[in-house]
Amino acid sequence: MPEQTLTTGKRLVEAATALLDSGGEAAVTLRAVAQAVGVSHNTPYRHFADRAALLAAVAERDFTMLTDAFTATEGTRLQPLAKVKDALDAFVVYGETYPARYRLLFSDPGIASPGGELEAAAMRSFAAFAKLIEGAQASGDLPATMPTATLTGVVFATVHGLLDLQAGGRMREEKGLSRAAAGVAVLFELIAPRGDAAAQSCATVSSP
Amino acid sequence: MPEQTLTTGKRLVEAATALLDSGGEAAVTLRAVAQAVGVSHNTPYRHFADRAALLAAVAERDFTMLTDAFTATEGTRLQPLAKVKDALDAFVVYGETYPARYRLLFSDPGIASPGGELEAAAMRSFAAFAKLIEGAQASGDLPATMPTATLTGVVFATVHGLLDLQAGGRMREEKGLSRAAAGVAVLFELIAPRGDAAAQSCATVSSP
DNA sequence: ACCTGAACACCGTTCAAGT
DNA sequence: ACCTGAACACCGTTCAAGT
């Protein structure tokens, strides 16, 4: 029984994650989590302040995982814009594969406590992604007419909007976009047409 | 007592909306709604199949309101791109003023039943907004390199992402974007720079 | 038709008590 | 320290019964 080697706290986080994936946020009751681990229904309170704290622990683990993925992409020898697309592809796959987890991290209002460790983990993820955007701005593949944080924010908001609409079953309404991945491709068509070559060649031609 | 003149069903919807605005989705319990109206705690079941159906009625009313707002904007004598911005401004104000309601309409997975009246109302809203985008494409203010539905989908996804992040308390993490309205402005900078004048003048200059 | 009270099976959370 | 059983105040939902 390899699970017995884990501490009870870690096992509770794992059980909560499994319930989240299989039945959505409503399925993550402290009683169900406790039963899955094999402890009494109020043992979770020995390890977490309340239900929100348990969910926050699940979210924090995934934020760290995402940060690692973005950092790994940065270490590759891909072109700057390819790094951004690579990271976003991984992000979209994560959001499509684990929609309930995705919403916990990026939408749930109940777990966000300002100044906590969760917020710090979320900011590290954002910073790791912003670094990729910065690289694509420096190489001229993405517009450098605005601060990196601003561009990163809008790109992230768009991808989040696509994933959240899909997770909420609202993609049906947009006949123009069947899946989030398609929307990301359209976004790049809009903000980096032909690797921003159009804007660059335009600037070259119109200069005296 | 003017409220007494309303049918019990309408009064339940109004009470649910008020509870949603003041305390979030969790505050909308059937018992609290019934108490606010002054009926027994299970009277709502005489008017709605279950809690989700009551929430769906709240959402449907707001979808109709949004559709009317978009249609009214279309009837003005504003420039095509100004109509789009005007509609989005109103949409952002709605999302910022009533975040819980906004999420009910565009994020909540519990009320979306395919083929129902709610979905039809949501599609009418989308169509009314798409008509404004179409006008801006026709006037050359927005890129016409993709179908109207596709562009509308991406623009809406971005605005939804901004509003949802703000409603979920995630805006703090993006130092580049303090409010959803700022993000919308950045979006237009990216997809309609100087009214798309840059791309057009570029095409003019680079043609032989 | 519309409403009611009682009841059922759940919740999160607390607490005194055990080892 | 860690876990337990009982209990409290809530839920959504159902149902037999009233007018």
mmCIF file of N, CA and C (backbone and C1' of nucleotides) in Angstrom, chain B residues 8 31 39-43 46-47, chain C residues 1-9:
data_model
loop_
_atom_site.group_PDB
_atom_site.id
_atom_site.type_symbol
_atom_site.label_atom_id
_atom_site.label_comp_id
_atom_site.label_asym_id
_atom_site.label_seq_id
_atom_site.Cartn_x
_atom_site.Cartn_y
_atom_site.Cartn_z
ATOM 1 N N THR B 8 -46.394 35.368 -7.984
ATOM 2 C CA THR B 8 -45.411 34.774 -7.083
ATOM 3 C C THR B 8 -44.136 34.366 -7.826
ATOM 4 N N ARG B 31 -34.680 28.448 0.437
ATOM 5 C CA ARG B 31 -35.312 28.832 1.690
ATOM 6 C C ARG B 31 -35.238 30.339 1.910
ATOM 7 N N VAL B 39 -43.300 33.285 1.572
ATOM 8 C CA VAL B 39 -44.023 32.020 1.390
ATOM 9 C C VAL B 39 -43.246 30.901 2.082
ATOM 10 N N SER B 40 -43.820 29.755 2.131
ATOM 11 C CA SER B 40 -43.147 28.645 2.807
ATOM 12 C C SER B 40 -41.934 28.181 1.996
ATOM 13 N N HIS B 41 -41.041 27.462 2.659
ATOM 14 C CA HIS B 41 -39.734 27.188 2.054
ATOM 15 C C HIS B 41 -39.784 26.266 0.845
ATOM 16 N N ASN B 42 -40.897 25.645 0.589
ATOM 17 C CA ASN B 42 -40.956 24.779 -0.599
ATOM 18 C C ASN B 42 -41.954 25.263 -1.651
ATOM 19 N N THR B 43 -42.460 26.425 -1.465
ATOM 20 C CA THR B 43 -43.332 27.007 -2.485
ATOM 21 C C THR B 43 -42.615 27.214 -3.832
ATOM 22 N N ARG B 46 -43.403 25.005 -6.680
ATOM 23 C CA ARG B 46 -44.666 25.150 -7.416
ATOM 24 C C ARG B 46 -44.450 25.975 -8.688
ATOM 25 N N HIS B 47 -43.312 26.705 -8.742
ATOM 26 C CA HIS B 47 -43.080 27.604 -9.875
ATOM 27 C C HIS B 47 -41.853 27.229 -10.702
ATOM 28 P P DA C 1 -55.448 22.631 -12.350
ATOM 29 O "O5'" DA C 1 -55.231 24.102 -11.798
ATOM 30 C "C5'" DA C 1 -54.022 24.802 -11.846
ATOM 31 C "C4'" DA C 1 -54.122 25.885 -10.773
ATOM 32 C "C3'" DA C 1 -52.762 26.188 -10.174
ATOM 33 O "O3'" DA C 1 -52.622 27.601 -10.044
ATOM 34 C "C1'" DA C 1 -54.270 25.518 -8.469
ATOM 35 P P DC C 2 -51.156 28.255 -9.838
ATOM 36 O "O5'" DC C 2 -51.026 28.205 -8.250
ATOM 37 C "C5'" DC C 2 -51.830 29.092 -7.472
ATOM 38 C "C4'" DC C 2 -51.717 28.722 -6.008
ATOM 39 C "C3'" DC C 2 -50.277 28.678 -5.484
ATOM 40 O "O3'" DC C 2 -50.073 29.812 -4.653
ATOM 41 C "C1'" DC C 2 -51.633 26.898 -4.644
ATOM 42 P P DC C 3 -48.611 30.116 -4.066
ATOM 43 O "O5'" DC C 3 -48.687 29.348 -2.678
ATOM 44 C "C5'" DC C 3 -49.648 29.773 -1.717
ATOM 45 C "C4'" DC C 3 -49.759 28.752 -0.617
ATOM 46 C "C3'" DC C 3 -48.477 28.530 0.180
ATOM 47 O "O3'" DC C 3 -48.591 29.170 1.455
ATOM 48 C "C1'" DC C 3 -49.660 26.496 -0.254
ATOM 49 P P DT C 4 -47.312 29.151 2.436
ATOM 50 O "O5'" DT C 4 -47.550 27.835 3.271
ATOM 51 C "C5'" DT C 4 -48.731 27.681 4.068
ATOM 52 C "C4'" DT C 4 -48.730 26.304 4.709
ATOM 53 C "C3'" DT C 4 -47.464 25.987 5.489
ATOM 54 O "O3'" DT C 4 -47.708 26.130 6.882
ATOM 55 C "C1'" DT C 4 -48.196 24.132 4.147
ATOM 56 P P DG C 5 -46.481 26.189 7.895
ATOM 57 O "O5'" DG C 5 -46.325 24.659 8.335
ATOM 58 C "C5'" DG C 5 -47.449 23.947 8.815
ATOM 59 C "C4'" DG C 5 -47.085 22.505 9.106
ATOM 60 C "C3'" DG C 5 -45.804 22.315 9.922
ATOM 61 O "O3'" DG C 5 -46.004 21.306 10.913
ATOM 62 C "C1'" DG C 5 -45.574 21.233 7.799
ATOM 63 P P DA C 6 -44.776 20.869 11.829
ATOM 64 O "O5'" DA C 6 -44.316 19.490 11.151
ATOM 65 C "C5'" DA C 6 -45.323 18.550 10.750
ATOM 66 C "C4'" DA C 6 -44.684 17.328 10.115
ATOM 67 C "C3'" DA C 6 -43.387 16.850 10.778
ATOM 68 O "O3'" DA C 6 -43.401 15.434 10.885
ATOM 69 C "C1'" DA C 6 -42.989 17.280 8.483
ATOM 70 P P DA C 7 -42.204 14.675 11.638
ATOM 71 O "O5'" DA C 7 -41.314 14.092 10.432
ATOM 72 C "C5'" DA C 7 -41.969 13.418 9.370
ATOM 73 C "C4'" DA C 7 -40.996 13.195 8.225
ATOM 74 C "C3'" DA C 7 -39.603 12.734 8.667
ATOM 75 O "O3'" DA C 7 -39.336 11.446 8.141
ATOM 76 C "C1'" DA C 7 -39.492 14.459 7.007
ATOM 77 P P DC C 8 -37.961 10.699 8.518
ATOM 78 O "O5'" DC C 8 -37.080 10.899 7.211
ATOM 79 C "C5'" DC C 8 -37.616 10.551 5.937
ATOM 80 C "C4'" DC C 8 -36.560 10.755 4.861
ATOM 81 C "C3'" DC C 8 -35.158 10.363 5.311
ATOM 82 O "O3'" DC C 8 -34.545 9.528 4.352
ATOM 83 C "C1'" DC C 8 -35.171 12.605 4.503
ATOM 84 P P DA C 9 -33.245 8.679 4.785
ATOM 85 O "O5'" DA C 9 -32.098 9.337 3.919
ATOM 86 C "C5'" DA C 9 -32.349 9.678 2.562
ATOM 87 C "C4'" DA C 9 -31.361 10.733 2.105
ATOM 88 C "C3'" DA C 9 -29.909 10.474 2.535
ATOM 89 O "O3'" DA C 9 -29.039 10.724 1.453
ATOM 90 C "C1'" DA C 9 -30.561 12.620 3.190
#
